[in-house]
Amino acid sequence: MQLNQDLDRRRATDAGEGSAEALRLLIVEDDPDYRAWLLAVTRRIGFSVDVAGDGLEALEQLARRSYEIAVIDQEMPRMTGIELIANIRAQERTKTLYAMMLTGRAEMETKLTALDAGFDDFLSKASPEAEITAKLVVARRIATRQQALDTTVRELYGLATRDELTGVFNRRFFVTEAERLLAARCIVNVVLFDLDDFKHVNDSYGHLTGDRVLRDIAMLFDRNTRPEDLIARFGGDEFVMLVSHLGQEDLQRMVDRLLGKVHALRWSTGTEPPFTIGVSSGVASSPLFPQPTLTQLLE
């Protein structure tokens, strides 16, 4: 009785960790009776649960929806748990899934095989409900922490690749992507946009207005280019565009269209008449060089 009360308190505590949204769990089990029992247990402790009757069905589920945890039976028709975990670890979108092997065998060799194959833990079908519940609570805690870590990594990656003022990519990321495309022998076009006499804007209207001009132009570039085109801030008043797989005529039409939109922009400080800003551009294309490098394109 005391053990069950302690488990209930731990469940409540762990359910409050991380976000309020329940973690998604996939049960892969061919025995309908045990599957139904495990479904009831996992839902009772707060998981959002789906089930699959075998490994192939599980792969279909994983392709359609993301899960944080999977409980996978080892002995199933069409695909064993070991074969399923090999598929899961081979896929980029599922390779970090927290996976627990479910087995009716308790010998050490089975446990070691599960861990070597890529499982993070194992559950014995002979274990009492309290032990299974405790392991699932621990799995949820680990998955929640992994979610928080993944979010932090994405945020840090965004900070590392984006220009803080304008929100477009920074020079470092542009260089990395350009060199990657050149190494893959893709057609790479580089367009450099240089704002004309931008120092005059800062001197006449102030740096806050100058920052607004840069942000507005960056947003214009971002909204009027293809999703696959990369826009980056190259220097103080310079932007660079990386365009792959586009012919010279189409590229020039794109550049002319962007220049026209920049020239049409107007800014007002409230005390002075609206002003505009000019922009100069230069274009370079990798097919013009026998062995193109990014330095050649930029020069």
GROMACS .gro file of C-alpha atoms in nm:
model
  299
    1MET     CA    1   0.000   0.000   0.000
    2GLN     CA    2   0.279   0.238   0.095
    3LEU     CA    3   0.467   0.154  -0.228
    4ASN     CA    4   0.159   0.240  -0.436
    5GLN     CA    5   0.115   0.570  -0.251
    6ASP     CA    6   0.481   0.658  -0.310
    7LEU     CA    7   0.446   0.573  -0.678
    8ASP     CA    8   0.135   0.791  -0.706
    9ARG     CA    9   0.324   1.085  -0.557
   10ARG     CA   10   0.616   1.028  -0.797
   11ARG     CA   11   0.379   1.010  -1.092
   12ALA     CA   12   0.225   1.341  -0.998
   13THR     CA   13   0.567   1.501  -0.956
   14ASP     CA   14   0.702   1.370  -1.286
   15ALA     CA   15   0.386   1.461  -1.475
   16GLY     CA   16   0.453   1.820  -1.378
   17GLU     CA   17   0.805   1.824  -1.525
   18GLY     CA   18   0.852   2.002  -1.860
   19SER     CA   19   0.551   2.109  -2.062
   20ALA     CA   20   0.190   2.038  -1.974
   21GLU     CA   21   0.144   1.840  -2.295
   22ALA     CA   22   0.162   1.463  -2.241
   23LEU     CA   23   0.458   1.286  -2.398
   24ARG     CA   24   0.375   1.059  -2.690
   25LEU     CA   25   0.442   0.687  -2.642
   26LEU     CA   26   0.414   0.403  -2.894
   27ILE     CA   27   0.347   0.046  -2.778
   28VAL     CA   28   0.456  -0.222  -3.026
   29GLU     CA   29   0.314  -0.555  -2.910
   30ASP     CA   30   0.146  -0.840  -3.101
   31ASP     CA   31  -0.035  -0.992  -2.799
   32PRO     CA   32  -0.369  -0.804  -2.787
   33ASP     CA   33  -0.433  -0.881  -2.420
   34TYR     CA   34  -0.095  -0.764  -2.295
   35ARG     CA   35  -0.111  -0.467  -2.533
   36ALA     CA   36  -0.446  -0.360  -2.388
   37TRP     CA   37  -0.316  -0.394  -2.031
   38LEU     CA   38  -0.002  -0.193  -2.106
   39LEU     CA   39  -0.211   0.069  -2.285
   40ALA     CA   40  -0.420   0.115  -1.971
   41VAL     CA   41  -0.111   0.140  -1.748
   42THR     CA   42   0.066   0.398  -1.964
   43ARG     CA   43  -0.242   0.614  -2.006
   44ARG     CA   44  -0.305   0.602  -1.633
   45ILE     CA   45   0.034   0.763  -1.566
   46GLY     CA   46  -0.023   1.039  -1.816
   47PHE     CA   47   0.114   0.935  -2.156
   48SER     CA   48  -0.053   1.001  -2.490
   49VAL     CA   49  -0.042   0.647  -2.631
   50ASP     CA   50  -0.074   0.479  -2.969
   51VAL     CA   51  -0.034   0.107  -3.038
   52ALA     CA   52   0.100  -0.108  -3.321
   53GLY     CA   53   0.057  -0.482  -3.366
   54ASP     CA   54   0.402  -0.548  -3.515
   55GLY     CA   55   0.722  -0.383  -3.637
   56LEU     CA   56   0.603  -0.294  -3.986
   57GLU     CA   57   0.294  -0.125  -3.849
   58ALA     CA   58   0.515   0.059  -3.601
   59LEU     CA   59   0.735   0.196  -3.882
   60GLU     CA   60   0.423   0.326  -4.056
   61GLN     CA   61   0.314   0.498  -3.734
   62LEU     CA   62   0.659   0.648  -3.680
   63ALA     CA   63   0.658   0.786  -4.034
   64ARG     CA   64   0.330   0.965  -3.971
   65ARG     CA   65   0.381   1.094  -3.619
   66SER     CA   66   0.660   1.181  -3.377
   67TYR     CA   67   0.699   0.995  -3.048
   68GLU     CA   68   0.924   1.052  -2.749
   69ILE     CA   69   0.918   0.694  -2.616
   70ALA     CA   70   0.855   0.350  -2.765
   71VAL     CA   71   0.797   0.020  -2.584
   72ILE     CA   72   0.879  -0.261  -2.827
   73ASP     CA   73   0.820  -0.633  -2.792
   74GLN     CA   74   1.109  -0.849  -2.906
   75GLU     CA   75   0.927  -1.155  -3.038
   76MET     CA   76   0.680  -1.045  -3.305
   77PRO     CA   77   0.576  -1.172  -3.649
   78ARG     CA   78   0.717  -1.009  -3.965
   79MET     CA   79   0.983  -0.812  -3.772
   80THR     CA   80   1.155  -0.866  -3.439
   81GLY     CA   81   1.217  -0.590  -3.188
   82ILE     CA   82   1.590  -0.603  -3.269
   83GLU     CA   83   1.516  -0.552  -3.639
   84LEU     CA   84   1.277  -0.268  -3.560
   85ILE     CA   85   1.523  -0.080  -3.340
   86ALA     CA   86   1.784  -0.108  -3.617
   87ASN     CA   87   1.541   0.067  -3.852
   88ILE     CA   88   1.459   0.331  -3.593
   89ARG     CA   89   1.824   0.414  -3.522
   90ALA     CA   90   1.899   0.435  -3.896
   91GLN     CA   91   1.643   0.714  -3.954
   92GLU     CA   92   1.741   1.073  -3.882
   93ARG     CA   93   1.402   1.173  -3.740
   94THR     CA   94   1.376   0.874  -3.504
   95LYS     CA   95   1.734   0.796  -3.411
   96THR     CA   96   1.708   0.968  -3.070
   97LEU     CA   97   1.377   0.804  -2.976
   98TYR     CA   98   1.389   0.658  -2.624
   99ALA     CA   99   1.320   0.287  -2.678
  100MET     CA  100   1.252   0.011  -2.426
  101MET     CA  101   1.256  -0.357  -2.518
  102LEU     CA  102   0.963  -0.561  -2.389
  103THR     CA  103   1.049  -0.928  -2.343
  104GLY     CA  104   0.925  -1.238  -2.168
  105ARG     CA  105   1.281  -1.352  -2.110
  106ALA     CA  106   1.476  -1.245  -1.805
  107GLU     CA  107   1.825  -1.387  -1.876
  108MET     CA  108   2.119  -1.148  -1.884
  109GLU     CA  109   2.209  -1.234  -2.244
  110THR     CA  110   1.873  -1.100  -2.366
  111LYS     CA  111   1.921  -0.776  -2.174
  112LEU     CA  112   2.273  -0.723  -2.308
  113THR     CA  113   2.155  -0.798  -2.663
  114ALA     CA  114   1.883  -0.535  -2.626
  115LEU     CA  115   2.127  -0.269  -2.511
  116ASP     CA  116   2.384  -0.356  -2.779
  117ALA     CA  117   2.115  -0.336  -3.049
  118GLY     CA  118   2.025   0.021  -2.958
  119PHE     CA  119   1.758  -0.006  -2.688
  120ASP     CA  120   1.788   0.234  -2.396
  121ASP     CA  121   1.628   0.002  -2.140
  122PHE     CA  122   1.418  -0.312  -2.115
  123LEU     CA  123   1.096  -0.426  -1.949
  124SER     CA  124   1.021  -0.780  -1.845
  125LYS     CA  125   0.665  -0.898  -1.900
  126ALA     CA  126   0.698  -1.086  -1.572
  127SER     CA  127   0.763  -0.764  -1.378
  128PRO     CA  128   0.490  -0.635  -1.146
  129GLU     CA  129   0.296  -0.326  -1.247
  130ALA     CA  130   0.474  -0.112  -0.986
  131GLU     CA  131   0.816  -0.188  -1.141
  132ILE     CA  132   0.695  -0.127  -1.497
  133THR     CA  133   0.534   0.199  -1.389
  134ALA     CA  134   0.853   0.313  -1.215
  135LYS     CA  135   1.062   0.244  -1.527
  136LEU     CA  136   0.817   0.429  -1.748
  137VAL     CA  137   0.826   0.728  -1.513
  138VAL     CA  138   1.207   0.731  -1.539
  139ALA     CA  139   1.182   0.704  -1.919
  140ARG     CA  140   0.947   1.003  -1.922
  141ARG     CA  141   1.189   1.204  -1.711
  142ILE     CA  142   1.477   1.128  -1.949
  143ALA     CA  143   1.266   1.203  -2.259
  144THR     CA  144   1.150   1.533  -2.109
  145ARG     CA  145   1.508   1.637  -2.042
  146GLN     CA  146   1.603   1.538  -2.397
  147GLN     CA  147   1.322   1.759  -2.529
  148ALA     CA  148   1.455   2.053  -2.328
  149LEU     CA  149   1.808   1.986  -2.454
  150ASP     CA  150   1.690   1.967  -2.817
  151THR     CA  151   1.507   2.299  -2.778
  152THR     CA  152   1.818   2.462  -2.632
  153VAL     CA  153   2.034   2.329  -2.914
  154ARG     CA  154   1.793   2.465  -3.177
  155GLU     CA  155   1.786   2.804  -3.007
  156LEU     CA  156   2.165   2.817  -2.984
  157TYR     CA  157   2.195   2.711  -3.348
  158GLY     CA  158   1.961   2.994  -3.444
  159LEU     CA  159   2.169   3.243  -3.249
  160ALA     CA  160   2.487   3.111  -3.409
  161THR     CA  161   2.358   3.134  -3.768
  162ARG     CA  162   2.141   3.448  -3.766
  163ASP     CA  163   2.235   3.814  -3.775
  164GLU     CA  164   2.115   3.966  -3.450
  165LEU     CA  165   1.993   4.295  -3.598
  166THR     CA  166   1.820   4.189  -3.920
  167GLY     CA  167   1.725   3.826  -3.852
  168VAL     CA  168   1.866   3.698  -4.182
  169PHE     CA  169   2.158   3.456  -4.185
  170ASN     CA  170   2.503   3.577  -4.086
  171ARG     CA  171   2.825   3.578  -4.286
  172ARG     CA  172   2.961   3.262  -4.123
  173PHE     CA  173   2.657   3.055  -4.220
  174PHE     CA  174   2.664   3.194  -4.575
  175VAL     CA  175   3.027   3.090  -4.616
  176THR     CA  176   2.957   2.741  -4.480
  177GLU     CA  177   2.661   2.683  -4.713
  178ALA     CA  178   2.834   2.826  -5.018
  179GLU     CA  179   3.138   2.606  -4.970
  180ARG     CA  180   2.916   2.302  -4.916
  181LEU     CA  181   2.730   2.364  -5.244
  182LEU     CA  182   3.052   2.423  -5.434
  183ALA     CA  183   3.198   2.099  -5.297
  184ALA     CA  184   2.884   1.920  -5.422
  185ARG     CA  185   2.946   2.072  -5.769
  186CYS     CA  186   2.615   2.258  -5.769
  187ILE     CA  187   2.559   2.569  -5.978
  188VAL     CA  188   2.619   2.849  -5.730
  189ASN     CA  189   2.532   3.213  -5.791
  190VAL     CA  190   2.641   3.485  -5.550
  191VAL     CA  191   2.474   3.826  -5.551
  192LEU     CA  192   2.616   4.108  -5.341
  193PHE     CA  193   2.397   4.409  -5.252
  194ASP     CA  194   2.573   4.720  -5.123
  195LEU     CA  195   2.362   5.007  -4.987
  196ASP     CA  196   2.472   5.337  -5.139
  197ASP     CA  197   2.602   5.604  -4.900
  198PHE     CA  198   2.454   5.431  -4.596
  199LYS     CA  199   2.680   5.637  -4.369
  200HIS     CA  200   2.476   5.942  -4.469
  201VAL     CA  201   2.161   5.776  -4.327
  202ASN     CA  202   2.327   5.718  -3.990
  203ASP     CA  203   2.478   6.068  -3.982
  204SER     CA  204   2.160   6.247  -4.089
  205TYR     CA  205   1.884   6.045  -3.924
  206GLY     CA  206   2.060   5.853  -3.645
  207HIS     CA  207   2.167   5.496  -3.594
  208LEU     CA  208   1.822   5.379  -3.482
  209THR     CA  209   1.681   5.486  -3.818
  210GLY     CA  210   1.976   5.320  -3.989
  211ASP     CA  211   1.899   4.997  -3.805
  212ARG     CA  212   1.536   5.021  -3.920
  213VAL     CA  213   1.649   5.061  -4.280
  214LEU     CA  214   1.866   4.750  -4.254
  215ARG     CA  215   1.585   4.545  -4.100
  216ASP     CA  216   1.332   4.659  -4.361
  217ILE     CA  217   1.564   4.573  -4.650
  218ALA     CA  218   1.648   4.236  -4.498
  219MET     CA  219   1.276   4.161  -4.462
  220LEU     CA  220   1.216   4.267  -4.822
  221PHE     CA  221   1.485   4.029  -4.947
  222ASP     CA  222   1.350   3.747  -4.733
  223ARG     CA  223   0.990   3.793  -4.853
  224ASN     CA  224   1.074   3.826  -5.222
  225THR     CA  225   1.306   3.532  -5.278
  226ARG     CA  226   1.253   3.159  -5.309
  227PRO     CA  227   1.262   2.937  -4.998
  228GLU     CA  228   1.580   2.773  -5.123
  229ASP     CA  229   1.763   3.105  -5.167
  230LEU     CA  230   1.986   3.209  -4.880
  231ILE     CA  231   1.996   3.574  -4.769
  232ALA     CA  232   2.271   3.685  -4.532
  233ARG     CA  233   2.409   4.008  -4.394
  234PHE     CA  234   2.764   4.016  -4.525
  235GLY     CA  235   2.889   4.337  -4.366
  236GLY     CA  236   2.764   4.657  -4.209
  237ASP     CA  237   2.560   4.774  -4.509
  238GLU     CA  238   2.607   4.474  -4.738
  239PHE     CA  239   2.377   4.180  -4.801
  240VAL     CA  240   2.463   3.869  -4.996
  241MET     CA  241   2.233   3.620  -5.165
  242LEU     CA  242   2.325   3.260  -5.240
  243VAL     CA  243   2.122   3.118  -5.530
  244SER     CA  244   2.167   2.765  -5.661
  245HIS     CA  245   2.035   2.597  -5.975
  246LEU     CA  246   1.922   2.911  -6.154
  247GLY     CA  247   2.028   3.030  -6.499
  248GLN     CA  248   2.187   3.369  -6.564
  249GLU     CA  249   1.882   3.528  -6.729
  250ASP     CA  250   1.644   3.423  -6.452
  251LEU     CA  251   1.895   3.532  -6.191
  252GLN     CA  252   1.932   3.876  -6.345
  253ARG     CA  253   1.555   3.919  -6.356
  254MET     CA  254   1.540   3.832  -5.987
  255VAL     CA  255   1.813   4.082  -5.903
  256ASP     CA  256   1.651   4.359  -6.107
  257ARG     CA  257   1.317   4.296  -5.936
  258LEU     CA  258   1.479   4.317  -5.591
  259LEU     CA  259   1.664   4.636  -5.679
  260GLY     CA  260   1.339   4.795  -5.795
  261LYS     CA  261   1.164   4.703  -5.471
  262VAL     CA  262   1.448   4.847  -5.260
  263HIS     CA  263   1.446   5.171  -5.459
  264ALA     CA  264   1.069   5.198  -5.400
  265LEU     CA  265   1.104   5.189  -5.021
  266ARG     CA  266   1.047   5.512  -4.827
  267TRP     CA  267   1.138   5.597  -4.469
  268SER     CA  268   1.024   5.885  -4.256
  269THR     CA  269   1.151   6.008  -3.920
  270GLY     CA  270   0.848   6.227  -3.857
  271THR     CA  271   1.044   6.553  -3.864
  272GLU     CA  272   1.211   6.523  -4.205
  273PRO     CA  273   1.074   6.452  -4.553
  274PRO     CA  274   1.071   6.081  -4.646
  275PHE     CA  275   1.400   5.951  -4.784
  276THR     CA  276   1.504   5.662  -5.004
  277ILE     CA  277   1.825   5.468  -5.039
  278GLY     CA  278   2.011   5.339  -5.341
  279VAL     CA  279   2.166   4.996  -5.373
  280SER     CA  280   2.435   4.857  -5.603
  281SER     CA  281   2.467   4.491  -5.691
  282GLY     CA  282   2.719   4.248  -5.831
  283VAL     CA  283   2.661   3.896  -5.961
  284ALA     CA  284   2.898   3.601  -5.997
  285SER     CA  285   2.826   3.245  -6.112
  286SER     CA  286   3.027   2.928  -6.059
  287PRO     CA  287   2.997   2.801  -6.422
  288LEU     CA  288   3.216   3.095  -6.526
  289PHE     CA  289   3.516   2.932  -6.354
  290PRO     CA  290   3.677   2.595  -6.429
  291GLN     CA  291   3.723   2.519  -6.058
  292PRO     CA  292   3.521   2.782  -5.875
  293THR     CA  293   3.593   2.885  -5.517
  294LEU     CA  294   3.396   3.113  -5.293
  295THR     CA  295   3.685   3.362  -5.290
  296GLN     CA  296   3.668   3.386  -5.670
  297LEU     CA  297   3.292   3.444  -5.663
  298LEU     CA  298   3.315   3.713  -5.397
  299GLU     CA  299   3.599   3.893  -5.574
   0.00000   0.00000   0.00000
